[in-house]
PDB file of C-alpha atoms in Angstrom:
ATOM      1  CA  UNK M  29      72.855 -54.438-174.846  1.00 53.00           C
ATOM      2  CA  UNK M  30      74.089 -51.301-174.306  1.00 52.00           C
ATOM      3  CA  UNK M  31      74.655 -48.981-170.955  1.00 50.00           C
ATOM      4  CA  UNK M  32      72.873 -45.655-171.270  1.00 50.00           C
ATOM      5  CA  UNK M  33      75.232 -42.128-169.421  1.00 49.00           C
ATOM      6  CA  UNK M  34      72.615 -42.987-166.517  1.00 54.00           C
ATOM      7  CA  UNK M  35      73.667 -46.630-166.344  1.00 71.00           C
ATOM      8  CA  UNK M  36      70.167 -47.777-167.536  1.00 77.00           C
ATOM      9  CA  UNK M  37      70.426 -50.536-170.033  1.00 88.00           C
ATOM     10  CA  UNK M  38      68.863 -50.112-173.287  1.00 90.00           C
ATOM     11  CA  UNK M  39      68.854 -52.192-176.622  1.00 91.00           C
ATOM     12  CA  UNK M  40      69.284 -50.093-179.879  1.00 93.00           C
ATOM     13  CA  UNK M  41      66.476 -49.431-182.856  1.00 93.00           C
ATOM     14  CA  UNK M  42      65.804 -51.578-184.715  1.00 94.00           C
ATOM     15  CA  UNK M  43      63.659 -51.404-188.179  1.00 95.00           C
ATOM     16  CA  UNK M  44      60.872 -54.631-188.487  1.00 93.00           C
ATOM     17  CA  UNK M  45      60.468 -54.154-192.432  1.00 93.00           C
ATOM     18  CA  UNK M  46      57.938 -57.579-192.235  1.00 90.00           C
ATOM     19  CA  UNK M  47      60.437 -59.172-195.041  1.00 91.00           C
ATOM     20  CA  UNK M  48      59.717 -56.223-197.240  1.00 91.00           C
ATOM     21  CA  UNK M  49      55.978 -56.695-197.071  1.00 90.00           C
ATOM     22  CA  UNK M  50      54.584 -53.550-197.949  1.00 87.00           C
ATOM     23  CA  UNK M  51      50.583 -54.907-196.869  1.00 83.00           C
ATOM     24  CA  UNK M  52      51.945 -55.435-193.264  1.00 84.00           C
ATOM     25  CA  UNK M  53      52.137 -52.670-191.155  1.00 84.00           C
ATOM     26  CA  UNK M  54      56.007 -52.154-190.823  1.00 91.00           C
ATOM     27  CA  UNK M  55      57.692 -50.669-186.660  1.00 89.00           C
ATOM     28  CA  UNK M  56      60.532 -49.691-185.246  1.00 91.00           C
ATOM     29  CA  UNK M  57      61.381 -52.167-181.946  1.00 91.00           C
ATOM     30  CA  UNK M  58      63.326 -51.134-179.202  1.00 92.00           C
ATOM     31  CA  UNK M  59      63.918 -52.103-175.840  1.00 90.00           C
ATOM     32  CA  UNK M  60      64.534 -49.303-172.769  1.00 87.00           C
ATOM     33  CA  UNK M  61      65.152 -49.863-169.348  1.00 85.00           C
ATOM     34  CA  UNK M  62      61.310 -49.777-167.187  1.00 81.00           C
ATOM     35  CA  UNK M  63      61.585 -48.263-163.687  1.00 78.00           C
ATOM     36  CA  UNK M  64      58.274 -50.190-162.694  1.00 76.00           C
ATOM     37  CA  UNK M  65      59.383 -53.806-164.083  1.00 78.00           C
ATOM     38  CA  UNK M  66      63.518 -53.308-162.821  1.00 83.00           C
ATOM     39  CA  UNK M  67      64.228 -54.344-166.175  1.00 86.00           C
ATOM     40  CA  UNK M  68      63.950 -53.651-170.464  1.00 89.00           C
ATOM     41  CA  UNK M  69      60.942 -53.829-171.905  1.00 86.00           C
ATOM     42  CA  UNK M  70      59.971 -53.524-175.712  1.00 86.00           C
ATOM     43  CA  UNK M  71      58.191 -50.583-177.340  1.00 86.00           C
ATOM     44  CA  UNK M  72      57.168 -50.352-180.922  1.00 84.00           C
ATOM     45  CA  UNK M  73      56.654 -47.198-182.794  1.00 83.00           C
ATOM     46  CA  UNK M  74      54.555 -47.708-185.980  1.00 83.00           C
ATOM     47  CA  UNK M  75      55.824 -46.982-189.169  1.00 85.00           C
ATOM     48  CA  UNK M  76      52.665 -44.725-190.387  1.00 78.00           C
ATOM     49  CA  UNK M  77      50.387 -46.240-192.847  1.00 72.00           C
ATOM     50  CA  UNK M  78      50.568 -42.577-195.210  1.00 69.00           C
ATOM     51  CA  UNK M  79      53.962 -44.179-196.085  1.00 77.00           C
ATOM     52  CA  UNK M  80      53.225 -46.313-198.707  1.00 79.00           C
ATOM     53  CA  UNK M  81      56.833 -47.381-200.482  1.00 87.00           C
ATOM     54  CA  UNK M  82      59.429 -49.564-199.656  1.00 90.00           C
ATOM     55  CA  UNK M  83      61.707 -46.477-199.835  1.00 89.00           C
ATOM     56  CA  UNK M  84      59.617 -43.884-197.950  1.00 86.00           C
ATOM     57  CA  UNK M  85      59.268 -46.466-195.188  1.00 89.00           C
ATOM     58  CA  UNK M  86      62.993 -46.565-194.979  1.00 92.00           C
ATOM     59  CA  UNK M  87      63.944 -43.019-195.046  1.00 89.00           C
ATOM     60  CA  UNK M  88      61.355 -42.261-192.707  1.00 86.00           C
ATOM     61  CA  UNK M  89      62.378 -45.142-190.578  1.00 90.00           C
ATOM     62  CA  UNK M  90      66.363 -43.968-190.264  1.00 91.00           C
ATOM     63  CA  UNK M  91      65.098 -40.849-189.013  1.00 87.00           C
ATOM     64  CA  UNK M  92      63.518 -41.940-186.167  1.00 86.00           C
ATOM     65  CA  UNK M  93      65.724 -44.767-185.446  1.00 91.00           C
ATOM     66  CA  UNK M  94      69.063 -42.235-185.018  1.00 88.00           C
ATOM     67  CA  UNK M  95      66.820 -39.910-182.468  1.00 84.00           C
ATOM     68  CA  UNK M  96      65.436 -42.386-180.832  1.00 87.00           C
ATOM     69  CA  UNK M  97      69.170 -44.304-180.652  1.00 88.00           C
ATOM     70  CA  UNK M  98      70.704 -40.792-178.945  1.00 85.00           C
ATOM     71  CA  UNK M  99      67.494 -40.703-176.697  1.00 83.00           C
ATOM     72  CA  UNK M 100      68.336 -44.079-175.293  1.00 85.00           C
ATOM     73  CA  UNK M 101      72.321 -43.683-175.311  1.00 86.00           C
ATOM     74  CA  UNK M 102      71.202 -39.793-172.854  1.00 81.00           C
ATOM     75  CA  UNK M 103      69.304 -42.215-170.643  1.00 81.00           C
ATOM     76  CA  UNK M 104      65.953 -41.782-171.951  1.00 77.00           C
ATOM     77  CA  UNK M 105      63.719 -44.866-169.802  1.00 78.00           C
ATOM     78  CA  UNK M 106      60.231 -45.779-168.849  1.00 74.00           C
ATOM     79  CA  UNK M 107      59.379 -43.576-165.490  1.00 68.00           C
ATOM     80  CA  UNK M 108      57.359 -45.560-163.093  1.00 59.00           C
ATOM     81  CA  UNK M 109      54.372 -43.618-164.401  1.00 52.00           C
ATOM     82  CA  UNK M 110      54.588 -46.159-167.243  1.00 47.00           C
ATOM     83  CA  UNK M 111      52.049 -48.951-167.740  1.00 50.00           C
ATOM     84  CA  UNK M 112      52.720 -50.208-170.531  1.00 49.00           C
ATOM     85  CA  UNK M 113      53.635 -54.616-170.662  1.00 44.00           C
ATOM     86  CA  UNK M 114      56.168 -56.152-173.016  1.00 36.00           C
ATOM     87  CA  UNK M 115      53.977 -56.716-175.887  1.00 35.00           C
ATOM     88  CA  UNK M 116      51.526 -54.091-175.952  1.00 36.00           C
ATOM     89  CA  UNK M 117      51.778 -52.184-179.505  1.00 33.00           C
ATOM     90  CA  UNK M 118      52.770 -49.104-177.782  1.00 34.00           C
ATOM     91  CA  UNK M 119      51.759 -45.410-179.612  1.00 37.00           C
ATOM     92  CA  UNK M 120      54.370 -44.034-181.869  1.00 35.00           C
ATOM     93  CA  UNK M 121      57.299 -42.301-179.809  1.00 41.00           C
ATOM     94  CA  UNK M 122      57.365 -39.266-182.087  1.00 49.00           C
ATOM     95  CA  UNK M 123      53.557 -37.812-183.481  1.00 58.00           C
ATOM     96  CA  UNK M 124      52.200 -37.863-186.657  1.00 74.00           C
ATOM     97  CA  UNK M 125      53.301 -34.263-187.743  1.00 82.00           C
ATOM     98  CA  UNK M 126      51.110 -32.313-190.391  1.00 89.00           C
ATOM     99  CA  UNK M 127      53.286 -31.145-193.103  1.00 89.00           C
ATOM    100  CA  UNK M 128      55.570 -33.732-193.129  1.00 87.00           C
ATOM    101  CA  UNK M 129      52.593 -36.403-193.764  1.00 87.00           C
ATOM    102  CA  UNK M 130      51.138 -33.568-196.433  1.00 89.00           C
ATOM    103  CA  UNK M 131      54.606 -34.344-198.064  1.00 87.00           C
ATOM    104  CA  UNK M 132      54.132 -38.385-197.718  1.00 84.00           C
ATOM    105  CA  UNK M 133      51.321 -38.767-199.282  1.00 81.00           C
ATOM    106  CA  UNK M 134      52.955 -36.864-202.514  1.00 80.00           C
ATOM    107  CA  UNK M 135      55.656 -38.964-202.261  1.00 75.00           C
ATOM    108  CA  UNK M 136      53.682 -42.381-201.563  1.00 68.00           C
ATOM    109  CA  UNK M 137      51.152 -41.471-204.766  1.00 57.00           C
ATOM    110  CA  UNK M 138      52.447 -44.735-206.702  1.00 46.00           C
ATOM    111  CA  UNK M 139      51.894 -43.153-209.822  1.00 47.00           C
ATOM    112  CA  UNK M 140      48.357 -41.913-209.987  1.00 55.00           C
ATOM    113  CA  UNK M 141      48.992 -38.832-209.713  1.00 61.00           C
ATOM    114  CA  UNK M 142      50.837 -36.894-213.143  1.00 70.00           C
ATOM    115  CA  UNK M 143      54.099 -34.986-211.870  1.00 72.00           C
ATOM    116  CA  UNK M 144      51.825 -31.687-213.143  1.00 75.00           C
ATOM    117  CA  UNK M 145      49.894 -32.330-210.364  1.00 78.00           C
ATOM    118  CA  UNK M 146      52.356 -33.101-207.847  1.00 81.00           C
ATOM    119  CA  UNK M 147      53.506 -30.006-208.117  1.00 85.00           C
ATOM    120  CA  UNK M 148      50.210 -28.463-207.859  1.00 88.00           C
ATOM    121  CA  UNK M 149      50.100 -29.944-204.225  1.00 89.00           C
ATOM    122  CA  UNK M 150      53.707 -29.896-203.429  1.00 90.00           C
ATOM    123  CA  UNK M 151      52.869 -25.614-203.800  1.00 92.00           C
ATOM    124  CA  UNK M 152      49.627 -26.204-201.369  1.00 93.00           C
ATOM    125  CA  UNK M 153      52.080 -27.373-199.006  1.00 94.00           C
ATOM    126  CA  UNK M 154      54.705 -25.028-199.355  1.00 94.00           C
ATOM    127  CA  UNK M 155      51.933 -22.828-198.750  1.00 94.00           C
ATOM    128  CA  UNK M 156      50.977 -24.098-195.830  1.00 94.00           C
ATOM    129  CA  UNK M 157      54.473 -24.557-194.021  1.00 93.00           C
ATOM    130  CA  UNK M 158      54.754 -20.963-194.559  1.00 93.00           C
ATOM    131  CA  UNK M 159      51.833 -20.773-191.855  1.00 93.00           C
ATOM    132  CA  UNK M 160      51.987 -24.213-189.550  1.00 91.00           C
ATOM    133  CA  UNK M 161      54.951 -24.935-187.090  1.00 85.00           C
ATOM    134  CA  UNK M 162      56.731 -28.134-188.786  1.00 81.00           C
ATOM    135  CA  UNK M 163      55.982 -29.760-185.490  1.00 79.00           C
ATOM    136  CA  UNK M 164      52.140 -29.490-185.402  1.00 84.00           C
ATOM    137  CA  UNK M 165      50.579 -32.640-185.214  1.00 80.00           C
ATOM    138  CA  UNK M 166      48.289 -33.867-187.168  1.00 82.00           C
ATOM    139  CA  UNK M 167      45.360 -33.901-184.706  1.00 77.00           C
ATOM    140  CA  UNK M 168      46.422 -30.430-183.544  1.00 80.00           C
ATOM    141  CA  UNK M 169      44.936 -28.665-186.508  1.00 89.00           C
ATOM    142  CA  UNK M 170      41.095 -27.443-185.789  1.00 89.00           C
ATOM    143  CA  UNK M 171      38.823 -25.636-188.087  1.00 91.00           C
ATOM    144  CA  UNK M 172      39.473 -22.462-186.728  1.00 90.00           C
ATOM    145  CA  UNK M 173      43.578 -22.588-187.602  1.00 91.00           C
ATOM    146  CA  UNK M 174      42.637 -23.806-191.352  1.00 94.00           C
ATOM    147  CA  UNK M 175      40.239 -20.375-191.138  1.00 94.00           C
ATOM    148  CA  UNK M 176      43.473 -18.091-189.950  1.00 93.00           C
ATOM    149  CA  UNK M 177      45.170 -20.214-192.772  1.00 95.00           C
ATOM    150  CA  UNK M 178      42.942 -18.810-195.127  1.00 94.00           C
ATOM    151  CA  UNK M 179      42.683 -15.464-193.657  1.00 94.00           C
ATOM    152  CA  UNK M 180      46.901 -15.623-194.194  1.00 94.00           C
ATOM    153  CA  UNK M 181      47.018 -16.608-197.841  1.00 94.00           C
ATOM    154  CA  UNK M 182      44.425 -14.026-198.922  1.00 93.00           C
ATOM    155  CA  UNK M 183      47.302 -11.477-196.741  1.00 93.00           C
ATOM    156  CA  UNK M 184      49.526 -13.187-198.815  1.00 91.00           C
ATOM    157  CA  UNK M 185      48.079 -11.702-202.364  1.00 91.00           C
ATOM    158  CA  UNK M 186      46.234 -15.003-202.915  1.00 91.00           C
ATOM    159  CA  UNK M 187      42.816 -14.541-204.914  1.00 91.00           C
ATOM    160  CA  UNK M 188      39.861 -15.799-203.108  1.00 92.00           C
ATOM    161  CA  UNK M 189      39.933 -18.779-206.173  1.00 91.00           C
ATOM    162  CA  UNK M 190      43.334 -19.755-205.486  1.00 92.00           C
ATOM    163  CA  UNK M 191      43.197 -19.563-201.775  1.00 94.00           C
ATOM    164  CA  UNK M 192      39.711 -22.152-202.230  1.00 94.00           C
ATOM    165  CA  UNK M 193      41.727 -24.508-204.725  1.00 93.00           C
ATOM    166  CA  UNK M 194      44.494 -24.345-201.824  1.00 94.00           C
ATOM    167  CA  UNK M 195      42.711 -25.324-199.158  1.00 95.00           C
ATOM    168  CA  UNK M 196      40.892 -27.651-201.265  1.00 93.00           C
ATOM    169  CA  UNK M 197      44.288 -29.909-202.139  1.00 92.00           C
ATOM    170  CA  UNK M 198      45.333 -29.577-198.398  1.00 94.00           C
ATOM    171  CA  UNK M 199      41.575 -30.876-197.801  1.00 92.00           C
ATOM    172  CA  UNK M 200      41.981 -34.105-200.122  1.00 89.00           C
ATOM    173  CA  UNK M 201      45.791 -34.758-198.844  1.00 89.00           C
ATOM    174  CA  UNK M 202      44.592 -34.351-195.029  1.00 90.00           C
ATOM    175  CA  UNK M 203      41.841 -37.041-195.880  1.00 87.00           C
ATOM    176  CA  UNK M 204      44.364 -39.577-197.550  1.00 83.00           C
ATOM    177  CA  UNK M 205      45.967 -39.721-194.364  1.00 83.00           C
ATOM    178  CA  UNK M 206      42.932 -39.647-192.123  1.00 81.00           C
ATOM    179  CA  UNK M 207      41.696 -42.549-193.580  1.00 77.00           C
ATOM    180  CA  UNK M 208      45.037 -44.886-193.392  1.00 72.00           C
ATOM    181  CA  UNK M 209      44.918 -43.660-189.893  1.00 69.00           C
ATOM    182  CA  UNK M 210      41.644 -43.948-188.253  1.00 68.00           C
ATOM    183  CA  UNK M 211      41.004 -39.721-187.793  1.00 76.00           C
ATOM    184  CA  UNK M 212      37.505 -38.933-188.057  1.00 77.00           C
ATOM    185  CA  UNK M 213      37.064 -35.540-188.546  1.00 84.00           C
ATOM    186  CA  UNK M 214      38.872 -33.352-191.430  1.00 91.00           C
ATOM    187  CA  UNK M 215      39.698 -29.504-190.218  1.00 92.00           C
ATOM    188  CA  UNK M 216      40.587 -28.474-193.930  1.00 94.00           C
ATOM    189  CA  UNK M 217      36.575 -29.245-194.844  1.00 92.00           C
ATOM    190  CA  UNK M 218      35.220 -25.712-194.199  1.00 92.00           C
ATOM    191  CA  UNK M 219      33.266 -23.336-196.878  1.00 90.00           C
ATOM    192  CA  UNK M 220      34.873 -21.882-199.726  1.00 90.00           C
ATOM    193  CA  UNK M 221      35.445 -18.274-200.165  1.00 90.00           C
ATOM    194  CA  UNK M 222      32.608 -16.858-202.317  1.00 86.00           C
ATOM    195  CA  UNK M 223      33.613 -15.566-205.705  1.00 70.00           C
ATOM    196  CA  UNK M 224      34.760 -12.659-206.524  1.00 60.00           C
ATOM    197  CA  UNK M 225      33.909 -10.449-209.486  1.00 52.00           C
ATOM    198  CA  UNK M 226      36.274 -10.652-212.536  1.00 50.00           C
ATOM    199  CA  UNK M 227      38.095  -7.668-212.889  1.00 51.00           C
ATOM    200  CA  UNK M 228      38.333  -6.082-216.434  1.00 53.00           C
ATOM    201  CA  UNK M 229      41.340  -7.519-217.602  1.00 54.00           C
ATOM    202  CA  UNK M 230      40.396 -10.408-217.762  1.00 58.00           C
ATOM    203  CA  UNK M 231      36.827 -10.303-219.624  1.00 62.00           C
ATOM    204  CA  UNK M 232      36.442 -12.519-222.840  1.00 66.00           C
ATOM    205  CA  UNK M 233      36.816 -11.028-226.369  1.00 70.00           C
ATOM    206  CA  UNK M 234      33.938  -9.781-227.695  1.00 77.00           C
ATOM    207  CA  UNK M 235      32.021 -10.819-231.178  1.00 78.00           C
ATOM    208  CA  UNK M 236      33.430  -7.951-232.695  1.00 81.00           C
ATOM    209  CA  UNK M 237      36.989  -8.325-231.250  1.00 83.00           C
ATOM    210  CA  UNK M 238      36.983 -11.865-232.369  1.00 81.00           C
ATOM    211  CA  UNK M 239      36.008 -11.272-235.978  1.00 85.00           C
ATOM    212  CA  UNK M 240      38.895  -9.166-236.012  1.00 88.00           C
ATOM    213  CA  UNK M 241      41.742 -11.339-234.561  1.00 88.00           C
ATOM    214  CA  UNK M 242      40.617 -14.145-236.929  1.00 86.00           C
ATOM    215  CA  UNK M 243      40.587 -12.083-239.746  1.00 89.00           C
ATOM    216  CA  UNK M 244      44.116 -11.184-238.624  1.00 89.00           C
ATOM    217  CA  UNK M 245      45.235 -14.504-237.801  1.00 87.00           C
ATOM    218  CA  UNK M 246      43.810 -15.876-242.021  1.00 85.00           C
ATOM    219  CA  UNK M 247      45.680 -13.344-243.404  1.00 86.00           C
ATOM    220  CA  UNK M 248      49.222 -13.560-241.443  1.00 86.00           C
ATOM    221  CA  UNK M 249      49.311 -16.373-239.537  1.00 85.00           C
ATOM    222  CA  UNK M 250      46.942 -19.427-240.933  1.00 81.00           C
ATOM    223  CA  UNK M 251      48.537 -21.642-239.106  1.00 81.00           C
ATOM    224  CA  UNK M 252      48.033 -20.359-235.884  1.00 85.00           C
ATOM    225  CA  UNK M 253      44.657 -19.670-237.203  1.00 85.00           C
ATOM    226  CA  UNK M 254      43.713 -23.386-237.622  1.00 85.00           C
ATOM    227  CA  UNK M 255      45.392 -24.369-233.779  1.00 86.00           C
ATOM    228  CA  UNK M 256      42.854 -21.753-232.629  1.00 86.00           C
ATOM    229  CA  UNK M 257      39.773 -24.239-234.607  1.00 88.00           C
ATOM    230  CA  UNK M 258      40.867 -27.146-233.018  1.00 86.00           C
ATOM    231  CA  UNK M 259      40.493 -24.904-229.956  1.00 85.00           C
ATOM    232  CA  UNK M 260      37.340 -22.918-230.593  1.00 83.00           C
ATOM    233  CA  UNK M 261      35.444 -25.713-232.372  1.00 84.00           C
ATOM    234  CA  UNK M 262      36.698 -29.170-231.008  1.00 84.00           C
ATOM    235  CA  UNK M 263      37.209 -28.231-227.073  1.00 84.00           C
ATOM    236  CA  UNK M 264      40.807 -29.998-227.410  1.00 86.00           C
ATOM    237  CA  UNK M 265      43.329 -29.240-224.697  1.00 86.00           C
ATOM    238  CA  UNK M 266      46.170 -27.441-226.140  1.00 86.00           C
ATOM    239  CA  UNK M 267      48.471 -30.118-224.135  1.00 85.00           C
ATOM    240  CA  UNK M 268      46.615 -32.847-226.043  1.00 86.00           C
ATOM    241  CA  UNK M 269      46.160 -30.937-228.905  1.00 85.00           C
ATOM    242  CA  UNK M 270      50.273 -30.728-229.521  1.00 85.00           C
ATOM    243  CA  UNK M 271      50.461 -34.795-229.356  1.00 86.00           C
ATOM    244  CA  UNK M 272      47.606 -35.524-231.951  1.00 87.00           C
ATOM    245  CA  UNK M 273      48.632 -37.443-234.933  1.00 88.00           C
ATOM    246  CA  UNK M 274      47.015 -36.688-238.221  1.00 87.00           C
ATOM    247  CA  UNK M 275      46.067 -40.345-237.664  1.00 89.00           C
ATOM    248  CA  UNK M 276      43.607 -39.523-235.219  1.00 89.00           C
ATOM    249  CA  UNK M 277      41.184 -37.383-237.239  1.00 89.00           C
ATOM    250  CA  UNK M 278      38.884 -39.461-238.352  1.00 87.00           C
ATOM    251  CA  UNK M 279      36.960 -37.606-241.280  1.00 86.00           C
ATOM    252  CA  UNK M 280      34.587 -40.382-242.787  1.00 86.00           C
ATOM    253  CA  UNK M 281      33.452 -40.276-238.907  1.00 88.00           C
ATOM    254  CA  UNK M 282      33.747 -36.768-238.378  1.00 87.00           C
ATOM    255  CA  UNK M 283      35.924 -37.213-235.254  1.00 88.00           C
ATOM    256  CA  UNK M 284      38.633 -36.813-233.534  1.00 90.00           C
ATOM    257  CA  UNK M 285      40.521 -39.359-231.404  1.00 88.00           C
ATOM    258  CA  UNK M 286      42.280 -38.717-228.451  1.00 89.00           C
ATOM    259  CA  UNK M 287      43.864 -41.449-226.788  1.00 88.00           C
ATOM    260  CA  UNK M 288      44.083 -41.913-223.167  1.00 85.00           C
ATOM    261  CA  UNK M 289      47.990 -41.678-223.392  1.00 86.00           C
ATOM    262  CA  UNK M 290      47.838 -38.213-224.288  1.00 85.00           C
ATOM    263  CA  UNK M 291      44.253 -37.710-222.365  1.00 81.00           C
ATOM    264  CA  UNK M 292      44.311 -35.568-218.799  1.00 78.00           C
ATOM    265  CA  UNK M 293      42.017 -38.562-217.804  1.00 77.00           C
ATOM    266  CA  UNK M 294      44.040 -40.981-219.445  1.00 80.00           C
ATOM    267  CA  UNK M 295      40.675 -42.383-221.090  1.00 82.00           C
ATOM    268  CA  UNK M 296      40.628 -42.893-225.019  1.00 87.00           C
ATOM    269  CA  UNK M 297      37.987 -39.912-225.921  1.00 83.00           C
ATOM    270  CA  UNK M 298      36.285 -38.935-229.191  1.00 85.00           C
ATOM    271  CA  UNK M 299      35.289 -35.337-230.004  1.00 86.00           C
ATOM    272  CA  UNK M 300      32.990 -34.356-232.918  1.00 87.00           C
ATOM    273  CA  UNK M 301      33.833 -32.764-236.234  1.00 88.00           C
ATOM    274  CA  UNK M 302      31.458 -29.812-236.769  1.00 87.00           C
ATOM    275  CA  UNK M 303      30.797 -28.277-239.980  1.00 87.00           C
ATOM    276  CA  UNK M 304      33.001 -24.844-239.210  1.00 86.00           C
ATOM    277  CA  UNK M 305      35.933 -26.968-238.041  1.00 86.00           C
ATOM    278  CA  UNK M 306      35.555 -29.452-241.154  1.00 85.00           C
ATOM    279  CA  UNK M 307      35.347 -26.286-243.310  1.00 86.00           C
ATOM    280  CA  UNK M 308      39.322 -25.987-242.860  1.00 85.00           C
ATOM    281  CA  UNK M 309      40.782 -29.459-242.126  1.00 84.00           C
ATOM    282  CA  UNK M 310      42.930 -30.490-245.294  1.00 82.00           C
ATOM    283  CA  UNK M 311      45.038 -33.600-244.072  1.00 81.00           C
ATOM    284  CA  UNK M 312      44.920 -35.741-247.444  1.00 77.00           C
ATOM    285  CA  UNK M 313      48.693 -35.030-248.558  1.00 76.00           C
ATOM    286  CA  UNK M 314      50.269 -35.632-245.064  1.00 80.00           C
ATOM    287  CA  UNK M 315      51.384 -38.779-243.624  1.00 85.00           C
ATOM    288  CA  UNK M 316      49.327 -40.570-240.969  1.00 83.00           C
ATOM    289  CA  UNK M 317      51.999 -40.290-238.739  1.00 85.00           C
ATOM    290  CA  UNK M 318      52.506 -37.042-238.909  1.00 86.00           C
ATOM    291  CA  UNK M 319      52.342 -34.748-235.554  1.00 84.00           C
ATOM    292  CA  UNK M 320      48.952 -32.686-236.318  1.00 82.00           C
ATOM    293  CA  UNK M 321      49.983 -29.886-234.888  1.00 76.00           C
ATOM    294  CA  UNK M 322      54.144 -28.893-235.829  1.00 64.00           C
ATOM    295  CA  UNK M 323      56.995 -26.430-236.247  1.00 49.00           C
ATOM    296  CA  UNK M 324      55.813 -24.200-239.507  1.00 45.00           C
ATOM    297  CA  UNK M 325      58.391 -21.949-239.280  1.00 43.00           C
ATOM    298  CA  UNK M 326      60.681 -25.018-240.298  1.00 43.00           C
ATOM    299  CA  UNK M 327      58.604 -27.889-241.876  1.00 43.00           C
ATOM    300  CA  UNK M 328      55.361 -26.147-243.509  1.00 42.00           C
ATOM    301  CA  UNK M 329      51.713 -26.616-242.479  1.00 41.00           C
ATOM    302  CA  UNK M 330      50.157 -30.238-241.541  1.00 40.00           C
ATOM    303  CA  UNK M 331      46.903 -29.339-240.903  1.00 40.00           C
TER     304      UNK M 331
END
């Protein structure tokens, strides 16, 4: 036990890690000096449930236990307005603060979700700390600020599509934490911006312009050219498309094989061969093995 600069005692912070057990909820104890009771009494603050890892409990847990060690060494006590007993599971001393639970859940996603799209909603809440005090609670947040959110990223530049995926990854993140802590209500939830017309530059290729580019592409580039069937004809994702093995085209099915290694959905999927896309596969002379797609410019055509 220590004496506080106001002479009121005080026991230190201490972390209650449950022996490591992750599916018990982990607190902070300490004991401050109670004007009502003459003496110390314990308080818990809850470790909240968005943290999800031994090491994200911890870190978040050394935080609070050095401010709330200088609040009790400045004096900080229980004012007689207190009612609180010995063992009551007292509320958290500091509040659950939005964008530093937004960051939590990223960091507490054990896996399921692919560092791609971490990043995706590590930018939706860089976005949104550009906007929100970092010490706005959680419950602060109403409809109406998530509607002056929106209002500020379409200020910002932001597309009415990318302000709506925005909004909608601050949406899913909000609920991840609403549910591991009882909040009913979701502010981010509120209807999307409607869709704006496509502006010139971006309109698809015509017939016409297409006949032309693949005429281009057989004649001075047939490599490329077949990348762009796999593409056109198969609906592959170029991501996937640059892992496929020649392995995985199956010809006496007429398929193609993509495993759920390489998959966005990480499910084992097969896509049909049609006839155009058949028309220029030529794999017997290559090695099973063999990356499907590879560097021509060094090695020579596999497809």
């Amino acid at each position: 036990m220590e004496e506080s600069k106001l002479d009121k005692p005080y026991k230190l912070a201490i972390l209650r890690d449950r022996k490591g057990d992750l599916s018990k909820e982990w607190y902070i104890e300490f004991y401050a000096y109670s004007e009502n009771n003459a003496d110390l009494i314990r308080k818990r603050v809850k470790i909240p449930l968005s943290y999800q890892t031994d090491e994200s409990r911890r870190k978040y847990a050394a935080k609070q236990i050095k401010e709330i060690n200088k609040l009790l060494r400045e004096g900080y006590h229980f004012k007689k307005e207190y009612t609180g007993t010995e063992d009551s599971d007292i509320e958290r001393l500091k509040p659950l603060l939005l964008v530093e639970s937004f960051y939590a859940v990223i960091e507490d996603s054990y896996g399921y979700l692919r560092k791609k799209s971490k990043g995706t909603y590590r930018t939706a809440i860089n976005k949104a700390a550009e906007y929100f005090s970092k010490d706005i609670e959680l419950i602060q947040v109403t409809k109406a600020d998530v509607l002056k959110l929106r209002d500020f990223f379409l200020k910002k530049g932001n597309s009415a599509y990318t302000t709506n995926k925005t909004i909608a990854h601050l949406a899913m993140m909000y609920n991840s934490i609403a549910i591991r802590n009882d909040i009913e209500t979701n502010p981010f939830r509120i209807p999307s911006l409607p869709k704006t017309q496509v502006s010139a530059s971006n309109i698809a290729f015509t017939d016409d312009d297409r006949i032309v580019l693949e005429q281009y592409l057989k004649e001075h580039d047939y490599e490329l050219f077949l990348f762009t069937r796999y593409l056109y004809f198969a609906f592959i994702r170029p991501r996937e498309l640059r892992q496929l093995r020649i392995k995985n085209i199956d010809l006496t099915t007429k398929s193609i094989i993509i495993p759920g290694e390489i998959a966005k959905n990480r499910k084992t999927e097969n896509t049909a061969i049609i006839p155009p896309l058949l028309a220029v596969i030529d794999l017997e002379s290559y090695h099973p093995e063999f990356l499907l797609i590879w560097d021509w410019s060094e090695t020579g055509s596999v497809s």
